[in-house]
JSON list of C-alpha atoms in Angstrom, two decimals:
[
{"chain": "P", "resi": 1, "resn": "MET", "atom": "CA", "xyz": [-44.76, 12.78, 34.50]},
{"chain": "P", "resi": 2, "resn": "THR", "atom": "CA", "xyz": [-46.03, 12.00, 31.00]},
{"chain": "P", "resi": 3, "resn": "THR", "atom": "CA", "xyz": [-44.93, 9.03, 28.90]},
{"chain": "P", "resi": 4, "resn": "THR", "atom": "CA", "xyz": [-42.93, 11.35, 26.65]},
{"chain": "P", "resi": 5, "resn": "GLN", "atom": "CA", "xyz": [-41.06, 12.83, 29.58]},
{"chain": "P", "resi": 6, "resn": "SER", "atom": "CA", "xyz": [-40.24, 9.48, 31.17]},
{"chain": "P", "resi": 7, "resn": "THR", "atom": "CA", "xyz": [-38.64, 7.97, 28.02]},
{"chain": "P", "resi": 8, "resn": "ARG", "atom": "CA", "xyz": [-36.56, 10.96, 26.94]},
{"chain": "P", "resi": 9, "resn": "THR", "atom": "CA", "xyz": [-33.19, 11.95, 28.24]},
{"chain": "P", "resi": 10, "resn": "SER", "atom": "CA", "xyz": [-33.20, 15.50, 29.45]},
{"chain": "P", "resi": 11, "resn": "PRO", "atom": "CA", "xyz": [-31.98, 17.94, 26.80]},
{"chain": "P", "resi": 12, "resn": "THR", "atom": "CA", "xyz": [-29.20, 19.14, 29.10]},
{"chain": "P", "resi": 13, "resn": "ALA", "atom": "CA", "xyz": [-27.88, 15.63, 29.75]},
{"chain": "P", "resi": 14, "resn": "ALA", "atom": "CA", "xyz": [-27.98, 14.70, 26.05]},
{"chain": "P", "resi": 15, "resn": "ALA", "atom": "CA", "xyz": [-26.26, 17.93, 25.01]},
{"chain": "P", "resi": 16, "resn": "THR", "atom": "CA", "xyz": [-23.52, 17.41, 27.59]},
{"chain": "P", "resi": 17, "resn": "ALA", "atom": "CA", "xyz": [-22.74, 13.75, 26.85]},
{"chain": "P", "resi": 18, "resn": "ALA", "atom": "CA", "xyz": [-22.96, 13.61, 23.06]},
{"chain": "P", "resi": 19, "resn": "PRO", "atom": "CA", "xyz": [-20.78, 16.61, 22.14]},
{"chain": "P", "resi": 20, "resn": "ASP", "atom": "CA", "xyz": [-17.93, 15.47, 24.39]},
{"chain": "P", "resi": 21, "resn": "THR", "atom": "CA", "xyz": [-17.90, 12.05, 22.77]},
{"chain": "P", "resi": 22, "resn": "ALA", "atom": "CA", "xyz": [-18.31, 13.48, 19.27]},
{"chain": "P", "resi": 23, "resn": "THR", "atom": "CA", "xyz": [-15.71, 16.19, 19.92]},
{"chain": "P", "resi": 24, "resn": "ALA", "atom": "CA", "xyz": [-13.18, 13.62, 21.12]},
{"chain": "P", "resi": 25, "resn": "ARG", "atom": "CA", "xyz": [-13.84, 11.34, 18.16]},
{"chain": "P", "resi": 26, "resn": "ILE", "atom": "CA", "xyz": [-13.55, 14.24, 15.71]},
{"chain": "P", "resi": 27, "resn": "ALA", "atom": "CA", "xyz": [-10.31, 15.41, 17.35]},
{"chain": "P", "resi": 28, "resn": "GLY", "atom": "CA", "xyz": [-8.88, 11.90, 17.07]},
{"chain": "P", "resi": 29, "resn": "ALA", "atom": "CA", "xyz": [-9.87, 11.58, 13.42]},
{"chain": "P", "resi": 30, "resn": "ARG", "atom": "CA", "xyz": [-8.45, 15.04, 12.64]},
{"chain": "P", "resi": 31, "resn": "GLN", "atom": "CA", "xyz": [-5.15, 14.09, 14.29]},
{"chain": "P", "resi": 32, "resn": "ARG", "atom": "CA", "xyz": [-5.05, 10.97, 12.14]},
{"chain": "P", "resi": 33, "resn": "ILE", "atom": "CA", "xyz": [-5.62, 13.11, 9.04]},
{"chain": "P", "resi": 34, "resn": "ASP", "atom": "CA", "xyz": [-2.87, 15.52, 10.14]},
{"chain": "P", "resi": 35, "resn": "ASP", "atom": "CA", "xyz": [-0.48, 12.59, 10.60]},
{"chain": "P", "resi": 36, "resn": "LEU", "atom": "CA", "xyz": [-1.40, 11.17, 7.19]},
{"chain": "P", "resi": 37, "resn": "ASP", "atom": "CA", "xyz": [-0.98, 14.59, 5.57]},
{"chain": "P", "resi": 38, "resn": "ALA", "atom": "CA", "xyz": [2.52, 14.92, 7.05]},
{"chain": "P", "resi": 39, "resn": "ARG", "atom": "CA", "xyz": [3.44, 11.51, 5.63]},
{"chain": "P", "resi": 40, "resn": "ILE", "atom": "CA", "xyz": [1.91, 12.37, 2.24]},
{"chain": "P", "resi": 41, "resn": "VAL", "atom": "CA", "xyz": [3.87, 15.64, 2.06]},
{"chain": "P", "resi": 42, "resn": "ALA", "atom": "CA", "xyz": [7.10, 13.80, 2.94]},
{"chain": "P", "resi": 43, "resn": "LEU", "atom": "CA", "xyz": [6.40, 11.20, 0.23]},
{"chain": "P", "resi": 44, "resn": "ILE", "atom": "CA", "xyz": [5.62, 13.88, -2.36]},
{"chain": "P", "resi": 45, "resn": "LYS", "atom": "CA", "xyz": [8.93, 15.61, -1.56]},
{"chain": "P", "resi": 46, "resn": "GLU", "atom": "CA", "xyz": [10.72, 12.27, -1.92]},
{"chain": "P", "resi": 47, "resn": "ARG", "atom": "CA", "xyz": [8.92, 11.66, -5.24]},
{"chain": "P", "resi": 48, "resn": "MET", "atom": "CA", "xyz": [9.91, 15.14, -6.47]},
{"chain": "P", "resi": 49, "resn": "SER", "atom": "CA", "xyz": [13.54, 14.42, -5.64]},
{"chain": "P", "resi": 50, "resn": "ALA", "atom": "CA", "xyz": [13.50, 11.05, -7.44]},
{"chain": "P", "resi": 51, "resn": "SER", "atom": "CA", "xyz": [11.80, 12.63, -10.44]},
{"chain": "P", "resi": 52, "resn": "ASP", "atom": "CA", "xyz": [14.37, 15.43, -10.51]},
{"chain": "P", "resi": 53, "resn": "GLU", "atom": "CA", "xyz": [17.17, 12.85, -10.48]},
{"chain": "P", "resi": 54, "resn": "ILE", "atom": "CA", "xyz": [15.63, 10.99, -13.43]},
{"chain": "P", "resi": 55, "resn": "GLN", "atom": "CA", "xyz": [15.12, 14.23, -15.37]},
{"chain": "P", "resi": 56, "resn": "GLN", "atom": "CA", "xyz": [18.73, 15.27, -14.81]},
{"chain": "P", "resi": 57, "resn": "ILE", "atom": "CA", "xyz": [20.01, 11.89, -15.99]},
{"chain": "P", "resi": 58, "resn": "ARG", "atom": "CA", "xyz": [17.78, 12.04, -19.07]},
{"chain": "P", "resi": 59, "resn": "ILE", "atom": "CA", "xyz": [18.86, 15.59, -19.94]},
{"chain": "P", "resi": 60, "resn": "THR", "atom": "CA", "xyz": [22.55, 14.81, -19.38]},
{"chain": "P", "resi": 61, "resn": "ASP", "atom": "CA", "xyz": [22.18, 11.81, -21.69]},
{"chain": "P", "resi": 62, "resn": "GLY", "atom": "CA", "xyz": [20.70, 14.06, -24.39]},
{"chain": "P", "resi": 63, "resn": "GLY", "atom": "CA", "xyz": [17.10, 13.07, -23.83]},
{"chain": "P", "resi": 64, "resn": "ARG", "atom": "CA", "xyz": [14.00, 15.01, -22.99]},
{"chain": "P", "resi": 65, "resn": "ARG", "atom": "CA", "xyz": [13.10, 16.09, -19.48]},
{"chain": "P", "resi": 66, "resn": "VAL", "atom": "CA", "xyz": [9.61, 14.53, -19.74]},
{"chain": "P", "resi": 67, "resn": "ASP", "atom": "CA", "xyz": [8.74, 10.97, -20.78]},
{"chain": "P", "resi": 68, "resn": "LEU", "atom": "CA", "xyz": [5.14, 11.15, -21.99]},
{"chain": "P", "resi": 69, "resn": "ALA", "atom": "CA", "xyz": [4.74, 7.36, -22.25]},
{"chain": "P", "resi": 70, "resn": "ARG", "atom": "CA", "xyz": [5.77, 7.02, -18.61]},
{"chain": "P", "resi": 71, "resn": "GLU", "atom": "CA", "xyz": [3.34, 9.77, -17.62]},
{"chain": "P", "resi": 72, "resn": "MET", "atom": "CA", "xyz": [0.51, 7.92, -19.37]},
{"chain": "P", "resi": 73, "resn": "ASP", "atom": "CA", "xyz": [1.40, 4.78, -17.37]},
{"chain": "P", "resi": 74, "resn": "ILE", "atom": "CA", "xyz": [1.23, 6.81, -14.16]},
{"chain": "P", "resi": 75, "resn": "LEU", "atom": "CA", "xyz": [-2.15, 8.32, -15.13]},
{"chain": "P", "resi": 76, "resn": "ARG", "atom": "CA", "xyz": [-3.51, 4.84, -15.82]},
{"chain": "P", "resi": 77, "resn": "HIS", "atom": "CA", "xyz": [-2.13, 3.47, -12.56]},
{"chain": "P", "resi": 78, "resn": "TYR", "atom": "CA", "xyz": [-3.74, 6.20, -10.43]},
{"chain": "P", "resi": 79, "resn": "GLY", "atom": "CA", "xyz": [-6.97, 6.02, -12.42]},
{"chain": "P", "resi": 80, "resn": "ASP", "atom": "CA", "xyz": [-7.20, 2.27, -11.86]},
{"chain": "P", "resi": 81, "resn": "ALA", "atom": "CA", "xyz": [-6.37, 2.57, -8.16]},
{"chain": "P", "resi": 82, "resn": "LEU", "atom": "CA", "xyz": [-8.50, 5.58, -7.22]},
{"chain": "P", "resi": 83, "resn": "GLY", "atom": "CA", "xyz": [-11.14, 5.85, -9.93]},
{"chain": "P", "resi": 84, "resn": "ARG", "atom": "CA", "xyz": [-10.68, 7.37, -13.33]},
{"chain": "P", "resi": 85, "resn": "GLU", "atom": "CA", "xyz": [-11.68, 10.96, -12.56]},
{"chain": "P", "resi": 86, "resn": "ARG", "atom": "CA", "xyz": [-10.15, 11.38, -9.09]},
{"chain": "P", "resi": 87, "resn": "GLY", "atom": "CA", "xyz": [-7.11, 9.22, -9.73]},
{"chain": "P", "resi": 88, "resn": "THR", "atom": "CA", "xyz": [-6.29, 10.98, -12.98]},
{"chain": "P", "resi": 89, "resn": "ARG", "atom": "CA", "xyz": [-6.71, 14.39, -11.37]},
{"chain": "P", "resi": 90, "resn": "LEU", "atom": "CA", "xyz": [-4.38, 13.45, -8.52]},
{"chain": "P", "resi": 91, "resn": "ALA", "atom": "CA", "xyz": [-1.82, 11.95, -10.90]},
{"chain": "P", "resi": 92, "resn": "MET", "atom": "CA", "xyz": [-1.87, 15.09, -13.06]},
{"chain": "P", "resi": 93, "resn": "THR", "atom": "CA", "xyz": [-1.19, 17.20, -9.98]},
{"chain": "P", "resi": 94, "resn": "LEU", "atom": "CA", "xyz": [1.70, 14.97, -8.92]},
{"chain": "P", "resi": 95, "resn": "LEU", "atom": "CA", "xyz": [3.17, 14.94, -12.40]},
{"chain": "P", "resi": 96, "resn": "GLU", "atom": "CA", "xyz": [2.96, 18.72, -12.57]},
{"chain": "P", "resi": 97, "resn": "LEU", "atom": "CA", "xyz": [4.67, 19.05, -9.19]},
{"chain": "P", "resi": 98, "resn": "CYS", "atom": "CA", "xyz": [7.41, 16.62, -10.18]},
{"chain": "P", "resi": 99, "resn": "ARG", "atom": "CA", "xyz": [8.18, 17.92, -13.68]},
{"chain": "P", "resi": 100, "resn": "GLY", "atom": "CA", "xyz": [10.28, 20.75, -12.36]},
{"chain": "P", "resi": 101, "resn": "THR", "atom": "CA", "xyz": [10.93, 23.89, -14.31]},
{"chain": "P", "resi": 102, "resn": "GLY", "atom": "CA", "xyz": [13.29, 22.56, -16.93]},
{"chain": "P", "resi": 103, "resn": "GLY", "atom": "CA", "xyz": [15.87, 25.13, -15.93]},
{"chain": "P", "resi": 104, "resn": "ARG", "atom": "CA", "xyz": [17.58, 23.06, -13.29]}
]
């Protein structure tokens, strides 16, 4: 047996042990992401409902459906929390989802 052979784990043993551990860890992390995504979707739906309620109140009171000053506050908040580019992009997506169609 050479020095190289004595210090290495056999390729078969390494291939068998590592993928099982990695596969299990990946599966666990993916499940966590799936759980987080379900919570995020539920929160977005809740946010859409709250936004719709505010828009209806505003419209009924003779105001506009959209409050641009409020939207700028939201953009700043997300930008500060998540980084200007990513946070602003996410906030824009949320605002777009929550604006409704105006015909409700």
